[in-house]
Short mmCIF file of C-alpha atoms in Angstrom, two decimals:
data_model
loop_
_atom_site.label_atom_id
_atom_site.label_comp_id
_atom_site.label_asym_id
_atom_site.label_seq_id
_atom_site.Cartn_x
_atom_site.Cartn_y
_atom_site.Cartn_z
CA MET A 29 43.47 -85.51 36.48
CA PHE A 30 40.22 -83.62 37.00
CA SER A 31 38.83 -82.48 40.35
CA LYS A 32 38.01 -84.94 43.13
CA ASN A 33 34.30 -84.18 42.72
CA THR A 34 34.44 -85.27 39.07
CA TYR A 35 35.30 -88.85 40.04
CA ILE A 36 32.90 -88.91 42.98
CA ARG A 37 30.08 -87.78 40.69
CA ARG A 38 30.98 -90.28 37.96
CA ARG A 39 31.05 -93.23 40.36
CA ALA A 40 27.72 -92.17 41.84
CA MET A 41 26.17 -92.09 38.38
CA LEU A 42 27.68 -95.48 37.55
CA LYS A 43 26.12 -96.98 40.67
CA GLU A 44 22.74 -95.62 39.63
CA LEU A 45 23.01 -96.97 36.08
CA VAL A 46 24.28 -100.45 37.04
CA GLY A 47 21.85 -100.72 39.93
CA LYS A 48 23.27 -103.56 42.01
CA GLY A 49 26.24 -105.87 42.48
CA LEU A 50 30.00 -105.48 42.78
CA VAL A 51 31.81 -103.53 40.06
CA VAL A 52 35.49 -104.41 39.59
CA LEU A 53 37.47 -102.05 37.31
CA PHE A 54 41.00 -103.19 36.54
CA GLY A 55 43.80 -100.72 36.03
CA ASN A 56 46.72 -101.70 33.82
CA ASN A 57 50.16 -103.00 34.71
CA ASP A 58 53.45 -102.30 33.00
CA SER A 59 53.68 -104.14 29.68
CA PRO A 60 57.12 -105.70 29.04
CA ALA A 61 58.69 -104.98 25.65
CA ASN A 62 61.06 -107.94 25.57
CA TYR A 63 61.77 -108.80 29.23
CA PRO A 64 60.07 -107.83 32.52
CA ALA A 65 62.30 -104.91 33.53
CA ASN A 66 62.19 -103.35 30.04
CA ALA A 67 58.59 -102.19 29.87
CA TYR A 68 56.94 -99.99 27.29
CA ALA A 69 56.99 -96.44 28.61
CA PRO A 70 55.13 -94.51 29.63
CA MET A 71 52.57 -96.99 30.92
CA ARG A 72 49.13 -96.54 29.40
CA GLN A 73 46.40 -96.74 32.02
CA ASP A 74 43.05 -98.37 31.23
CA SER A 75 40.66 -95.65 30.05
CA SER A 76 37.60 -96.74 32.01
CA PHE A 77 39.66 -97.06 35.18
CA LEU A 78 40.96 -93.53 34.52
CA TYR A 79 37.45 -92.24 33.90
CA TYR A 80 36.19 -93.38 37.32
CA PHE A 81 39.35 -93.50 39.44
CA GLY A 82 41.65 -90.95 37.80
CA GLN A 83 45.01 -92.48 38.77
CA HIS A 84 47.79 -93.42 36.36
CA ARG A 85 49.84 -95.71 38.63
CA ASP A 86 50.19 -99.32 37.60
CA GLY A 87 48.86 -102.23 39.68
CA LEU A 88 45.59 -100.73 40.88
CA VAL A 89 42.01 -102.04 40.90
CA GLY A 90 38.92 -100.03 41.74
CA VAL A 91 35.97 -101.73 43.44
CA ILE A 92 32.45 -100.30 43.79
CA ASP A 93 30.06 -102.23 46.02
CA ILE A 94 26.72 -100.83 44.88
CA ASP A 95 24.61 -102.80 47.34
CA ASN A 96 26.56 -101.47 50.34
CA ASN A 97 27.36 -98.06 48.84
CA ALA A 98 31.09 -98.67 49.37
CA GLU A 99 34.13 -97.87 47.25
CA MET A 100 37.68 -99.09 47.53
CA LEU A 101 41.02 -98.69 45.78
CA LEU A 102 43.23 -101.76 45.93
CA GLY A 103 46.95 -101.90 45.29
CA ASP A 104 50.28 -102.52 46.97
CA ASP A 105 52.43 -99.66 48.20
CA ILE A 106 55.86 -99.56 46.62
CA ASP A 107 58.96 -100.40 48.64
CA ILE A 108 62.44 -98.89 48.75
CA GLU A 109 63.63 -101.09 45.87
CA ASP A 110 61.04 -99.46 43.59
CA ILE A 111 61.83 -95.99 44.93
CA VAL A 112 65.52 -96.43 44.10
CA TRP A 113 64.73 -97.13 40.46
CA MET A 114 61.52 -95.18 39.85
CA GLY A 115 61.43 -92.42 42.45
CA PHE A 116 58.87 -91.81 45.16
CA VAL A 117 55.25 -92.74 44.48
CA PRO A 118 52.40 -91.70 46.81
CA SER A 119 50.79 -94.40 48.91
CA VAL A 120 47.61 -96.09 47.69
CA ALA A 121 45.78 -94.30 50.49
CA ASP A 122 46.99 -90.93 49.24
CA LEU A 123 46.02 -91.79 45.68
CA ALA A 124 42.57 -92.86 46.85
CA ALA A 125 42.07 -89.65 48.80
CA GLU A 126 42.80 -87.60 45.68
CA VAL A 127 39.74 -89.08 43.98
CA GLY A 128 37.43 -89.12 47.00
CA ILE A 129 37.88 -92.70 48.23
CA GLU A 130 38.44 -93.40 51.92
CA LYS A 131 38.98 -97.15 51.91
CA THR A 132 42.03 -98.98 50.54
CA ALA A 133 43.49 -102.47 50.76
CA PRO A 134 46.43 -104.50 49.44
CA MET A 135 45.82 -106.34 46.18
CA ALA A 136 45.66 -109.69 47.99
CA GLU A 137 42.35 -108.57 49.53
CA LEU A 138 40.62 -108.52 46.15
CA LYS A 139 40.19 -112.29 46.10
CA LYS A 140 38.55 -112.17 49.56
CA LEU A 141 36.22 -109.33 48.48
CA VAL A 142 35.10 -111.24 45.41
CA GLU A 143 34.62 -114.50 47.34
CA THR A 144 32.51 -112.71 49.96
CA ALA A 145 30.38 -111.10 47.25
CA LYS A 146 29.84 -114.43 45.53
CA LYS A 147 28.72 -116.04 48.82
CA LYS A 148 26.21 -113.22 49.27
CA GLY A 149 24.88 -113.84 45.77
CA GLN A 150 26.09 -110.49 44.43
CA GLU A 151 26.62 -110.18 40.71
CA ILE A 152 30.25 -109.43 39.82
CA HIS A 153 30.51 -106.82 37.06
CA PHE A 154 33.66 -106.48 34.96
CA LEU A 155 34.42 -105.07 31.52
CA PRO A 156 35.81 -107.15 28.62
CA PRO A 157 39.56 -107.48 29.26
CA TYR A 158 42.10 -106.92 26.49
CA ARG A 159 45.41 -107.54 28.27
CA HIS A 160 46.61 -111.04 29.04
CA ASP A 161 47.65 -110.30 32.62
CA THR A 162 44.17 -108.94 33.37
CA LYS A 163 42.63 -112.05 31.83
CA ILE A 164 44.75 -114.23 34.12
CA HIS A 165 43.72 -112.09 37.11
CA ILE A 166 40.04 -112.55 36.24
CA MET A 167 40.54 -116.29 35.79
CA ASN A 168 42.09 -116.51 39.26
CA LEU A 169 39.29 -114.46 40.77
CA LEU A 170 36.25 -115.87 39.02
CA ASN A 171 37.44 -119.14 37.47
CA ILE A 172 36.41 -117.95 33.99
CA HIS A 173 38.74 -119.05 31.21
CA PRO A 174 40.18 -116.15 29.17
CA ASP A 175 38.41 -117.47 26.05
CA LYS A 176 35.05 -117.03 27.81
CA GLN A 177 35.63 -113.67 29.51
CA LYS A 178 34.45 -111.42 26.69
CA GLU A 179 31.02 -113.05 26.66
CA ALA A 180 30.98 -113.23 30.50
CA ALA A 181 31.61 -109.49 30.87
CA SER A 182 28.76 -107.47 32.35
CA LEU A 183 26.49 -106.09 29.64
CA VAL A 184 24.80 -103.73 32.07
CA LEU A 185 28.21 -102.31 33.06
CA ILE A 186 29.28 -102.03 29.42
CA LYS A 187 26.13 -100.08 28.53
CA ALA A 188 26.48 -97.83 31.59
CA VAL A 189 30.10 -96.97 30.76
CA VAL A 190 29.23 -96.36 27.09
CA LYS A 191 26.35 -94.09 28.06
CA MET A 192 28.54 -92.00 30.35
CA ARG A 193 31.70 -91.83 28.27
CA SER A 194 29.90 -91.13 24.98
CA THR A 195 28.74 -87.67 26.02
CA LYS A 196 31.77 -85.53 26.74
CA GLU A 197 31.83 -83.07 29.63
CA ALA A 198 33.10 -79.53 29.07
CA GLN A 199 36.45 -80.38 30.67
CA GLU A 200 36.82 -83.40 28.37
CA ILE A 201 36.06 -81.28 25.31
CA GLU A 202 38.71 -78.81 26.44
CA ALA A 203 41.24 -81.65 26.73
CA ILE A 204 40.41 -82.96 23.24
CA GLU A 205 40.74 -79.43 21.84
CA LYS A 206 44.25 -79.23 23.30
CA ALA A 207 45.15 -82.59 21.79
CA CYS A 208 43.85 -81.39 18.42
CA ASP A 209 46.10 -78.34 18.65
CA ILE A 210 49.11 -80.63 19.08
CA GLY A 211 47.71 -82.62 16.15
CA TYR A 212 47.90 -79.43 14.09
CA GLU A 213 51.61 -79.17 14.88
CA MET A 214 52.15 -82.85 14.01
CA HIS A 215 50.51 -82.60 10.61
CA THR A 216 51.89 -79.22 9.60
CA THR A 217 55.35 -80.52 10.52
CA ALA A 218 54.83 -83.35 8.04
CA GLN A 219 53.59 -80.91 5.40
CA ARG A 220 56.70 -78.75 5.84
CA LEU A 221 59.08 -81.70 5.50
CA ILE A 222 57.53 -83.62 2.61
CA ARG A 223 59.66 -83.50 -0.50
CA PRO A 224 61.17 -86.02 -2.93
CA GLY A 225 64.12 -87.95 -1.50
CA VAL A 226 63.07 -87.87 2.16
CA THR A 227 62.17 -91.24 3.70
CA GLU A 228 58.72 -92.10 5.00
CA ARG A 229 60.36 -93.16 8.25
CA PHE A 230 61.98 -89.75 8.74
CA ILE A 231 58.67 -87.92 8.36
CA GLY A 232 56.90 -90.39 10.62
CA GLY A 233 59.62 -90.01 13.25
CA GLN A 234 59.35 -86.24 13.22
CA VAL A 235 55.57 -86.46 13.60
CA ASP A 236 55.97 -88.86 16.54
CA GLY A 237 58.54 -86.54 18.10
CA ILE A 238 56.03 -83.70 18.31
CA ALA A 239 53.60 -85.98 20.15
CA ARG A 240 56.28 -87.23 22.53
CA SER A 241 57.74 -83.80 23.28
CA LYS A 242 54.49 -81.85 23.64
CA ALA A 243 52.00 -84.49 24.80
CA GLN A 244 51.87 -87.93 26.42
CA GLY A 245 52.71 -89.51 23.07
CA VAL A 246 50.87 -90.72 20.01
CA SER A 247 47.26 -91.86 20.33
CA PHE A 248 47.96 -94.70 17.87
CA ALA A 249 50.83 -95.85 15.70
CA THR A 250 51.43 -93.11 13.14
CA ILE A 251 50.44 -93.96 9.58
CA PHE A 252 52.63 -92.30 6.97
CA SER A 253 52.93 -93.85 3.54
CA GLN A 254 52.92 -93.26 -0.19
CA HIS A 255 50.71 -96.36 -0.30
CA GLY A 256 47.65 -94.56 1.00
CA GLU A 257 45.52 -97.43 -0.27
CA ILE A 258 46.83 -99.45 2.71
CA MET A 259 44.63 -98.39 5.60
CA HIS A 260 47.30 -98.80 8.28
CA GLY A 261 50.45 -98.21 6.28
CA ASN A 262 53.29 -97.65 8.71
CA PRO A 263 56.35 -95.59 7.68
CA SER A 264 58.96 -97.54 5.74
CA ASP A 265 62.47 -96.74 4.50
CA ALA A 266 61.05 -95.88 1.07
CA LEU A 267 62.09 -92.54 -0.40
CA LEU A 268 59.31 -90.08 -1.20
CA GLU A 269 58.93 -89.88 -4.96
CA ALA A 270 57.96 -86.90 -7.10
CA GLY A 271 54.45 -87.17 -8.50
CA ARG A 272 53.13 -89.47 -5.75
CA LEU A 273 50.80 -88.83 -2.84
CA ALA A 274 51.74 -89.23 0.83
CA LEU A 275 49.07 -89.98 3.42
CA CYS A 276 49.60 -89.02 7.07
CA ASP A 277 47.15 -90.29 9.72
CA ALA A 278 48.35 -89.29 13.17
CA GLY A 279 47.24 -87.99 16.55
CA CYS A 280 48.38 -87.52 20.11
CA GLU A 281 47.23 -88.09 23.66
CA LEU A 282 47.18 -85.08 25.94
CA GLU A 283 45.72 -85.08 29.46
CA ASP A 284 44.40 -88.58 28.66
CA TYR A 285 42.38 -87.49 25.61
CA CYS A 286 43.11 -88.08 21.94
CA SER A 287 43.28 -86.37 18.60
CA ASP A 288 43.08 -88.09 15.21
CA ASN A 289 43.55 -86.35 11.86
CA THR A 290 44.50 -87.42 8.35
CA ARG A 291 45.88 -85.41 5.46
CA THR A 292 46.98 -86.50 2.01
CA MET A 293 49.66 -84.40 0.32
CA PRO A 294 51.34 -84.27 -3.09
CA VAL A 295 55.02 -85.13 -2.61
CA SER A 296 55.97 -82.60 -5.31
CA GLY A 297 53.97 -79.84 -3.62
CA LYS A 298 51.32 -79.70 -6.33
CA PHE A 299 48.53 -82.11 -7.26
CA THR A 300 48.38 -83.55 -10.76
CA GLN A 301 45.04 -83.15 -12.53
CA LYS A 302 44.26 -86.83 -11.99
CA GLN A 303 45.03 -86.55 -8.27
CA LEU A 304 43.02 -83.35 -7.96
CA GLU A 305 39.95 -84.97 -9.50
CA ILE A 306 39.90 -87.71 -6.87
CA TYR A 307 40.99 -85.39 -4.05
CA SER A 308 38.13 -82.96 -4.74
CA ILE A 309 35.60 -85.77 -4.30
CA VAL A 310 37.00 -86.68 -0.88
CA GLU A 311 37.14 -82.98 0.04
CA GLN A 312 33.47 -82.51 -0.91
CA CYS A 313 32.40 -85.57 1.09
CA HIS A 314 34.44 -84.43 4.11
CA ASP A 315 32.93 -80.94 4.09
CA TYR A 316 29.39 -82.23 3.53
CA VAL A 317 29.46 -83.90 6.94
CA LEU A 318 29.95 -80.54 8.62
CA GLU A 319 26.69 -79.37 7.05
CA VAL A 320 24.46 -82.27 8.06
CA ALA A 321 25.78 -83.87 11.26
CA LYS A 322 23.69 -82.76 14.25
CA PRO A 323 21.79 -84.22 17.22
CA GLY A 324 19.12 -86.71 16.19
CA VAL A 325 20.73 -87.59 12.87
CA LYS A 326 21.91 -91.18 12.44
CA TYR A 327 25.59 -91.26 11.54
CA ALA A 328 24.83 -94.30 9.38
CA ASP A 329 22.59 -92.07 7.27
CA VAL A 330 25.41 -89.54 6.93
CA HIS A 331 27.77 -92.34 5.91
CA PHE A 332 25.49 -93.58 3.13
CA ALA A 333 24.74 -90.04 1.97
CA VAL A 334 28.49 -89.62 1.56
CA CYS A 335 28.64 -92.94 -0.31
CA ARG A 336 25.97 -91.76 -2.74
CA MET A 337 27.75 -88.43 -3.24
CA MET A 338 31.01 -90.26 -3.88
CA THR A 339 29.34 -92.64 -6.33
CA GLU A 340 27.84 -89.78 -8.33
CA ARG A 341 31.21 -88.06 -8.64
CA LEU A 342 33.03 -91.28 -9.54
CA LYS A 343 30.44 -91.88 -12.27
CA GLU A 344 31.39 -88.48 -13.72
CA LEU A 345 34.98 -89.74 -13.99
CA GLY A 346 33.87 -92.99 -15.62
CA LEU A 347 35.01 -95.17 -12.72
CA MET A 348 31.46 -96.14 -11.72
CA LYS A 349 28.24 -96.52 -13.68
CA GLY A 350 24.60 -97.48 -13.33
CA ASN A 351 21.95 -96.45 -10.82
CA THR A 352 23.51 -94.77 -7.76
CA GLU A 353 21.01 -96.12 -5.22
CA GLU A 354 21.38 -99.66 -6.52
CA ALA A 355 25.18 -99.35 -6.60
CA VAL A 356 25.35 -98.27 -2.95
CA LYS A 357 22.82 -100.91 -1.93
CA ALA A 358 25.00 -103.56 -3.60
CA GLY A 359 28.11 -102.20 -1.86
CA ALA A 360 29.90 -101.23 -5.07
CA HIS A 361 31.19 -98.03 -3.44
CA ALA A 362 33.21 -100.18 -1.03
CA MET A 363 35.68 -100.77 -3.86
CA PHE A 364 36.78 -97.21 -3.09
CA LEU A 365 35.62 -96.72 0.54
CA PRO A 366 35.92 -100.03 2.42
CA HIS A 367 35.58 -98.45 5.88
CA GLY A 368 33.06 -96.33 7.74
CA LEU A 369 32.80 -92.56 7.75
CA GLY A 370 34.11 -92.31 11.31
CA HIS A 371 34.25 -93.53 14.88
CA MET A 372 33.78 -92.24 18.42
CA MET A 373 36.67 -90.25 19.90
CA GLY A 374 37.71 -89.52 23.46
CA MET A 375 40.06 -91.17 25.93
CA ASP A 376 40.64 -93.87 23.31
CA VAL A 377 41.27 -92.91 19.71
CA HIS A 378 38.58 -95.45 18.80
CA ASP A 379 36.71 -94.57 21.93
CA MET A 380 35.59 -97.57 24.00
CA GLU A 381 36.05 -99.94 21.06
CA GLY A 382 37.30 -102.60 23.48
CA LEU A 383 33.86 -102.68 25.12
CA GLY A 384 32.30 -103.91 21.87
CA GLN A 385 31.72 -101.72 18.83
CA ILE A 386 28.13 -102.90 18.57
CA TYR A 387 27.40 -101.16 21.88
CA VAL A 388 29.56 -98.09 21.30
CA GLY A 389 28.66 -97.14 17.74
CA PHE A 390 25.23 -98.66 17.24
CA ASP A 391 21.84 -99.28 18.79
CA GLU A 392 18.84 -101.45 17.89
CA GLU A 393 17.84 -99.29 14.90
CA THR A 394 21.33 -98.89 13.43
CA ARG A 395 22.86 -102.37 13.57
CA PRO A 396 25.41 -102.67 10.74
CA ASN A 397 25.16 -105.22 7.94
CA LEU A 398 27.98 -107.53 8.96
CA GLU A 399 27.57 -109.63 5.80
CA GLN A 400 28.50 -106.90 3.28
CA PHE A 401 32.08 -105.92 2.54
CA GLY A 402 32.71 -102.33 3.62
CA THR A 403 29.48 -101.96 5.54
CA ASN A 404 30.74 -104.58 7.97
CA CYS A 405 33.56 -102.15 8.88
CA LEU A 406 31.30 -99.31 10.01
CA ARG A 407 32.27 -98.24 13.52
CA MET A 408 29.64 -95.55 14.08
CA GLY A 409 25.99 -95.50 13.00
CA ARG A 410 23.87 -94.46 15.98
CA ARG A 411 21.95 -91.23 16.38
CA LEU A 412 24.21 -88.34 17.25
CA GLU A 413 23.80 -86.51 20.55
CA GLU A 414 25.12 -83.21 21.80
CA GLY A 415 28.56 -83.78 23.32
CA PHE A 416 29.52 -86.70 21.08
CA VAL A 417 32.93 -86.47 19.44
CA VAL A 418 33.25 -88.42 16.19
CA THR A 419 35.69 -88.51 13.33
CA ASP A 420 34.79 -87.40 9.81
CA GLU A 421 37.12 -89.37 7.53
CA PRO A 422 35.94 -90.22 4.02
CA GLY A 423 38.49 -91.64 1.64
CA ILE A 424 38.97 -93.06 -1.84
CA TYR A 425 41.47 -95.89 -2.29
CA PHE A 426 42.63 -97.87 -5.31
CA ILE A 427 43.66 -101.27 -3.96
CA PRO A 428 45.20 -103.37 -6.77
CA HIS A 429 44.46 -106.75 -5.22
CA LEU A 430 40.84 -105.78 -4.53
CA ILE A 431 40.42 -104.54 -8.12
CA ASP A 432 41.82 -107.84 -9.43
CA LEU A 433 39.63 -109.94 -7.14
CA TRP A 434 36.37 -108.16 -7.93
CA ARG A 435 37.15 -108.20 -11.65
CA LYS A 436 37.86 -111.93 -11.57
CA GLU A 437 34.66 -112.63 -9.63
CA GLY A 438 32.58 -110.17 -11.64
CA HIS A 439 31.51 -108.60 -8.35
CA CYS A 440 29.43 -105.42 -8.90
CA LYS A 441 30.46 -105.41 -12.57
CA GLU A 442 27.27 -103.58 -13.49
CA PHE A 443 28.45 -100.62 -11.37
CA LEU A 444 32.22 -100.60 -11.90
CA ASN A 445 34.31 -99.80 -14.97
CA PHE A 446 37.18 -102.24 -14.48
CA ASP A 447 39.06 -101.13 -17.60
CA LYS A 448 39.23 -97.59 -16.23
CA LEU A 449 40.15 -98.91 -12.77
CA GLU A 450 43.20 -100.63 -14.27
CA THR A 451 44.68 -97.19 -15.02
CA TYR A 452 44.44 -96.21 -11.33
CA LYS A 453 46.26 -99.18 -9.81
CA ASP A 454 49.34 -97.06 -9.09
CA PHE A 455 47.31 -94.13 -7.71
CA GLY A 456 47.41 -94.93 -3.98
CA GLY A 457 44.74 -93.52 -1.73
CA ILE A 458 43.34 -90.30 -0.30
CA ARG A 459 41.77 -89.69 3.10
CA ILE A 460 40.88 -86.42 4.85
CA GLU A 461 40.00 -86.71 8.55
CA ASP A 462 39.05 -84.31 11.31
CA ASP A 463 37.49 -84.61 14.75
CA LEU A 464 33.92 -83.39 15.00
CA LEU A 465 32.07 -82.15 18.11
CA ILE A 466 28.30 -82.48 18.00
CA THR A 467 26.82 -79.25 19.35
CA LYS A 468 23.29 -78.25 20.35
CA ASP A 469 22.25 -77.29 16.82
CA GLY A 470 24.88 -78.87 14.58
CA CYS A 471 28.57 -79.63 14.77
CA ARG A 472 32.02 -78.12 14.46
CA PHE A 473 35.56 -79.29 13.86
CA MET A 474 37.74 -79.41 16.96
CA GLY A 475 41.00 -77.56 17.53
CA THR A 476 41.71 -73.85 17.33
CA LYS A 477 43.60 -74.20 14.03
CA ARG A 478 42.58 -76.00 10.86
CA ILE A 479 45.26 -78.23 9.35
CA PRO A 480 45.46 -77.16 5.67
CA TYR A 481 43.51 -79.49 3.37
CA HIS A 482 41.77 -77.45 0.67
CA PRO A 483 43.99 -78.00 -2.40
CA ALA A 484 45.05 -74.40 -3.02
CA GLU A 485 45.83 -73.65 0.63
CA LEU A 486 47.60 -76.99 1.08
CA GLU A 487 49.82 -76.43 -1.96
CA GLN A 488 50.54 -72.87 -0.83
CA PHE A 489 51.44 -74.00 2.70
CA MET A 490 53.76 -76.74 1.44
CA ASN A 491 55.53 -74.45 -1.01
CA GLU A 492 55.95 -71.54 1.42
CA HIS A 493 57.41 -73.59 4.27
#
C-alpha cells in the first residue's frame, strides 16, 4: 500500500476526469476452488479497486459520488467466527481511514445508494466486470443482465482509468523494478536447472516456488515447455530432451505490480547451428526495440518494423521470399510471429486488458486490423508516452498445423517457402521478452539485473551453474 495521500490524489483526479455521476468500483471476493470454504489463496484484489482504494480485503466496494464530492467504502465487518479461522481483520472504518475516506457503510447500503442516485438522475459508472459474482451483484443493483454488462460499462470511466493507470508514478516504477528483480531469480533458477532428463513440471514448479516464497506469487500461469511454438504451453510431465529448446515465460507479483519475462534455452546447454540462426533473428529484433522505442513513437510502427526486419532475415535463410513490404502487408510474417510485439504492464501483467484492449493499447490513429491473422492479436499500438511500461517480446514459432493449413490453402505462397518450412516442423519456438520503461528521451529495460539471453552469455551461464 502507498501513502494515504496517493489514494486521495488519485480519486480526486478520477472525479475530474469522469466529471459527474456515481462511480462504483467493485473489489473482489474469495474465489472458491472446488467448494466455498476452499478458496484460491491468496485472494487477488481487483486492480482498479486497489489503484484507488488500496485495500486487499475481500468483500469491499468503493463509491465516489462526484456530484456531491463524497466518497465511501462499503463492506461488512467480520465477526468472531471469521476471526477464529482467519485471524483479526481491521474494521471497514479503519481500512477506510488508511486511504483517506471518512464515510463507511455495510454492504446492504449499496443498493440504497444506487437507488437514490438513479432517482436523482445520476449516471452510474462501473467498469466491465470479469467475475461472475460481481456480474450478479451488478444485475441485482442495476437490473442489467450479465451478457449486457460489458457494453453497459461506463466508457468515460474506462478511459479515465486507462489514462491514469497507463502512466506509471515513480513509486509504481520502483515496485515493478522489484518484481523484475524477482523475475531474474525465477528465470536464472530455470536456466540453472535445465538439463536432459528433468521434467518440464519440475522446472515450472521451481520457478513458481521463487515467486511464492519471495513475492505475492506468479503474475500469470508459468509457461515452460519444449513446445515453444505453443504460446501458452504449460509445464507437462515430459522429460527435457537433449538437442531441443525449452521456453520459459514467467513473472511475479510484488507489492501489487508485475514482471513478465521470457527466455528460450538449449536443453543441452549449447545451441545447434540451426537453432542459433533463428535465435539470432529474435535477438536482433528484441534489441532493436531498445534503440527506437521512445515518447511519440507508435508501438504499432515498432511492431511492423520488427516484422520487416524478421522477414528480411528469414529470406536469408530461405524460409521467406518476395518483396518484404508486400509480404508484411499480406501478413505472411504471421506464419512465424502470430502475436504482437508487446502489451502494457503494471498492476496486471496485461495491464488493464479487462477494460477493453481497444482502449488500453490503441487510439483512433492506431486501431488494429482485426480481419488479418496475427495483426488481430496486437495488444499495443498507440503512441508511447513517458512512464509507460510495455513488454518487448518478439518471437519466431514453427507451428506444424499452421504450416499445413497455409500450405493446403496456398495462403501467402508467394512469400513462403513451404518445402523449407517442412524441415522446421520439429523446431519448436523462440521468444525473448523483457519489460521496457519509456523514459523522457528513449527507453530502458527494467530490473537491476539482466537475465542472460545473448547466446554466448546464456550458454556460459547454463554451463557454469
